[in-house]
Short mmCIF file of C-alpha atoms in Angstrom, two decimals:
data_model
loop_
_atom_site.label_atom_id
_atom_site.label_comp_id
_atom_site.label_asym_id
_atom_site.label_seq_id
_atom_site.Cartn_x
_atom_site.Cartn_y
_atom_site.Cartn_z
CA MET A 1 -7.02 8.34 15.51
CA ALA A 2 -5.45 5.43 17.50
CA GLY A 3 -8.75 3.62 18.95
CA ARG A 4 -11.59 5.81 16.72
CA THR A 5 -13.20 3.86 13.18
CA VAL A 6 -14.61 6.79 10.87
CA ILE A 7 -17.66 6.22 8.07
CA THR A 8 -18.15 7.43 5.86
CA LYS A 9 -20.66 6.87 3.39
CA ASN A 10 -17.83 5.08 0.62
CA ALA A 11 -15.97 3.56 3.37
CA LEU A 12 -15.06 2.46 7.14
CA ILE A 13 -11.47 4.03 8.06
CA ASN A 14 -9.34 3.36 11.23
CA SER A 15 -5.89 3.90 12.26
CA THR A 16 -4.32 0.78 9.61
CA LEU A 17 -6.84 -0.43 6.97
CA THR A 18 -9.79 1.40 5.14
CA LEU A 19 -12.91 -1.24 4.10
CA VAL A 20 -14.31 0.03 0.64
CA LYS A 21 -17.57 -0.34 0.07
CA TYR A 22 -18.08 0.16 -3.16
CA SER A 23 -14.99 -1.21 -5.38
CA GLU A 24 -16.70 -1.33 -8.38
CA LYS A 25 -14.83 2.05 -9.44
CA TYR A 26 -11.78 0.21 -9.13
CA PHE A 27 -12.53 -2.06 -10.88
CA LEU A 28 -12.20 -2.95 -15.18
CA PRO A 29 -15.81 -4.18 -16.64
CA THR A 30 -15.57 -7.41 -17.28
CA SER A 31 -19.19 -7.90 -19.33
CA GLU A 32 -17.81 -5.79 -22.26
CA THR A 33 -14.81 -6.01 -24.32
CA PRO A 34 -13.97 -1.55 -24.82
CA HIS A 35 -11.78 -0.39 -27.68
CA LEU A 36 -8.57 0.01 -26.63
CA PRO A 37 -8.15 3.89 -26.53
CA SER A 38 -11.18 3.33 -23.97
CA LEU A 39 -9.38 0.69 -22.36
CA ILE A 40 -6.42 2.84 -22.13
CA ARG A 41 -8.05 4.66 -20.37
CA MET A 42 -10.26 3.38 -18.33
CA ALA A 43 -7.25 1.98 -16.83
CA TYR A 44 -5.22 5.34 -16.62
CA ARG A 45 -8.54 6.38 -14.21
CA ARG A 46 -8.91 3.19 -12.35
CA LEU A 47 -4.67 2.96 -11.49
CA PHE A 48 -4.88 6.85 -9.90
CA ARG A 49 -7.79 6.05 -8.14
CA LEU A 50 -6.20 3.37 -6.10
CA LYS A 51 -3.36 5.56 -4.94
CA PRO A 52 -4.55 7.36 -1.91
CA PHE A 53 -4.41 3.14 -1.01
CA ILE A 54 -0.87 2.78 -2.24
CA SER A 55 0.99 4.28 1.37
CA ASN A 56 -0.14 6.26 4.06
CA ARG A 57 3.23 9.11 3.16
CA LYS A 58 2.45 11.33 0.10
CA MET A 59 6.34 10.98 -0.62
CA VAL A 60 5.70 7.05 -2.37
CA ARG A 61 1.49 8.80 -3.52
CA THR A 62 3.46 11.21 -5.38
CA THR A 63 6.30 8.75 -7.13
CA TYR A 64 2.89 6.58 -8.17
CA GLU A 65 1.73 9.52 -9.49
CA GLU A 66 4.42 10.72 -11.73
CA TYR A 67 4.71 6.79 -12.70
CA LEU A 68 1.54 6.75 -13.86
CA ARG A 69 2.23 9.45 -16.15
CA TYR A 70 5.18 8.56 -17.49
CA LYS A 71 3.96 4.90 -18.15
CA PHE A 72 0.93 5.85 -20.08
CA ARG A 73 1.97 9.05 -21.92
CA ASN A 74 5.82 8.46 -22.42
CA GLU A 75 7.45 5.17 -22.03
CA ASP A 76 8.81 3.80 -25.62
CA TYR A 77 7.72 -0.08 -23.65
CA GLU A 78 8.41 -1.31 -26.70
CA THR A 79 11.92 -0.55 -26.93
CA LYS A 80 12.14 -0.86 -23.63
CA ARG A 81 11.41 -4.87 -24.04
CA ALA A 82 12.94 -5.55 -27.05
CA ILE A 83 16.60 -4.98 -25.80
CA VAL A 84 16.00 -7.76 -22.46
CA VAL A 85 13.78 -10.36 -25.06
CA GLY A 86 13.78 -9.54 -28.66
CA ASP A 87 10.95 -9.39 -30.66
CA ILE A 88 9.80 -12.52 -28.89
CA PRO A 89 5.58 -12.41 -29.11
CA LYS A 90 4.07 -10.76 -26.21
CA ALA A 91 0.97 -10.86 -24.45
CA PRO A 92 -2.12 -8.97 -25.54
CA LEU A 93 -1.88 -5.16 -25.22
CA GLN A 94 -5.54 -5.85 -23.90
CA GLU A 95 -4.16 -8.34 -21.80
CA GLU A 96 -0.90 -6.79 -19.86
CA ILE A 97 -3.78 -3.42 -19.10
CA ARG A 98 -6.48 -5.65 -16.84
CA ASN A 99 -3.53 -8.01 -15.29
CA SER A 100 -1.59 -4.52 -14.40
CA VAL A 101 -4.53 -2.96 -13.05
CA MET A 102 -5.70 -5.89 -10.98
CA PHE A 103 -1.75 -6.45 -9.68
CA VAL A 104 -2.43 -3.11 -8.11
CA VAL A 105 -5.22 -3.89 -6.95
CA LYS A 106 -3.85 -7.01 -5.01
CA ALA A 107 -1.32 -4.81 -3.94
CA VAL A 108 -3.46 -2.53 -1.91
CA SER A 109 -5.92 -4.90 -0.96
CA HIS A 110 -5.27 -6.77 2.88
CA LEU A 111 -5.95 -10.05 3.90
CA PRO A 112 -4.05 -11.85 7.51
CA GLU A 113 -2.03 -14.12 6.69
CA THR A 114 -3.70 -17.21 8.54
CA LYS A 115 -4.39 -20.13 7.48
CA GLU A 116 -7.51 -19.77 8.51
CA SER A 117 -8.06 -17.19 6.14
CA LYS A 118 -6.98 -17.71 2.59
CA PHE A 119 -3.42 -17.75 3.07
CA ALA A 120 -2.82 -18.17 -0.63
CA ILE A 121 -4.81 -15.32 -1.68
CA ALA A 122 -3.50 -13.41 1.33
CA ARG A 123 0.28 -14.38 0.09
CA ASP A 124 -0.35 -13.27 -3.49
CA ASN A 125 -2.17 -9.77 -2.17
CA THR A 126 1.52 -9.25 -0.14
CA THR A 127 3.99 -10.27 -2.95
CA CYS A 128 2.68 -7.96 -5.06
CA ARG A 129 2.08 -5.20 -2.37
CA GLN A 130 5.96 -5.78 -1.93
CA ILE A 131 7.07 -5.99 -5.23
CA LEU A 132 4.82 -2.65 -6.27
CA LYS A 133 6.80 -1.04 -3.10
CA ASN A 134 10.50 -2.29 -5.01
CA ILE A 135 9.58 -1.08 -8.11
CA LEU A 136 8.23 2.29 -6.80
CA THR A 137 11.47 3.02 -4.58
CA MET A 138 13.14 2.65 -7.74
CA GLU A 139 11.22 4.60 -9.51
CA TYR A 140 11.93 7.40 -6.74
CA GLU A 141 15.58 6.82 -7.30
CA LYS A 142 15.29 7.63 -10.12
CA GLN A 143 12.84 10.82 -10.57
CA SER A 144 15.05 11.61 -7.94
CA LEU A 145 18.37 11.84 -9.89
CA MET A 146 16.63 13.49 -13.39
CA ALA A 147 15.68 16.33 -10.84
CA LYS A 148 18.63 16.69 -9.69
CA TYR A 149 20.73 16.88 -12.64
CA GLN A 150 22.65 20.43 -13.28
CA PRO A 151 23.67 19.82 -16.78
CA PRO A 152 27.44 21.32 -16.61
CA THR A 153 28.25 24.63 -18.13
CA LYS A 154 32.10 23.13 -20.15
CA ARG A 155 30.88 19.31 -21.71
CA LYS A 156 28.32 19.33 -23.97
CA ASP A 157 28.93 15.54 -24.01
CA THR A 158 27.24 14.78 -20.96
CA VAL A 159 23.87 12.40 -21.23
CA ALA A 160 21.09 13.62 -18.80
CA PRO A 161 19.52 11.03 -16.75
CA TYR A 162 16.00 11.01 -17.84
CA HIS A 163 17.44 10.40 -21.70
CA ILE A 164 19.53 7.50 -19.96
CA PHE A 165 16.37 6.35 -18.28
CA ARG A 166 13.72 7.18 -20.33
CA LYS A 167 14.23 7.35 -24.24
CA GLU A 168 17.83 5.11 -24.40
CA PHE A 169 17.29 3.00 -21.73
CA ILE A 170 21.48 3.54 -21.71
CA HIS A 171 21.46 1.95 -18.30
CA MET A 172 19.94 -1.28 -19.98
CA ARG A 173 22.23 -1.49 -22.99
CA GLN A 174 25.66 -0.18 -20.81
CA LEU A 175 25.66 -2.60 -17.39
CA ASN A 176 29.24 -2.32 -17.23
CA LYS A 177 29.47 1.36 -17.43
CA SER A 178 28.98 2.14 -13.84
CA ALA A 179 27.92 1.12 -10.45
CA GLN A 180 24.90 2.87 -10.72
CA TYR A 181 23.61 1.74 -14.67
CA ARG A 182 24.35 -1.84 -13.11
CA VAL A 183 21.68 -1.87 -10.08
CA VAL A 184 19.17 0.34 -11.85
CA GLY A 185 19.89 -1.74 -15.51
CA GLU A 186 19.50 -5.07 -14.01
CA PHE A 187 16.49 -4.29 -11.70
CA ASP A 188 14.44 -3.30 -15.17
CA ILE A 189 15.66 -5.81 -16.94
CA CYS A 190 13.67 -8.29 -14.21
CA THR A 191 10.97 -6.14 -14.42
CA ILE A 192 10.58 -6.65 -18.10
CA TYR A 193 11.47 -10.54 -17.42
CA LEU A 194 8.59 -10.23 -14.75
CA ASN A 195 6.39 -8.64 -17.24
CA GLU A 196 6.74 -11.74 -19.20
CA MET A 197 5.68 -14.22 -16.61
CA LEU A 198 2.39 -12.92 -15.65
CA ARG A 199 2.07 -10.88 -18.49
CA THR A 200 1.25 -7.88 -17.45
CA ARG A 201 3.38 -4.02 -18.36
CA LEU A 202 5.08 -2.93 -14.75
#
C-alpha cells in the first residue's frame, strides 16, 4: 500500500495515516446534556468506534476492546479509587466520562510536532497516545495472567488473578507481597492519581 492513497466516502487512507472526513460520530454532543445512563451508552459506542485507530496490531485492538468491556460493565472503580485516595471528593461522573472520551480522541489524533504546526496541541496528543499505550500494555499483561491461570488441584487457598486484579485489587493493597504485585499495583495507583489530576476515568 506504500505510495497509494485509498479514498472512501468517509476517509482518506494511506500506509500510515487516516484522514476522517466526518468526525462527529466520535465526539460526545456538546449541545445537550443527556441523562447519565444515556451518556454512558453514548461514550461506550464512541470509544468502540475509535478501536480501528488505536493500533494496526490486532492484539492491541483486542486488548483495548476487552478493556472497554471491563471498564463499562464490571469495574468497581469506587473501591479501586478509595484504596488510593480514600473518600476525597471526586469530579462528577459526567465530566470524567467526557474527559475520558476526549483523551482517547486525542490519543488517536495526529499532528506533526513542529513549531509551525501547533506544537502544544501536537505534544498533548502525543502524551495522550503514550499514556494510552502504557495502559494497554499493562492491561495486556493482566489479561494474559488471567487467561493462563489454572487453579492448582491440591491447594484450595490460591487466589485467582481475576480476583486479585479485578475484584479485590489485592495487588494495590499488598504491594510488598511480590514483585508482580508491586509493578502492577504501583502502575494502577499512578493511573488513579492521573485520573484525579485530569478528571478522567481511564
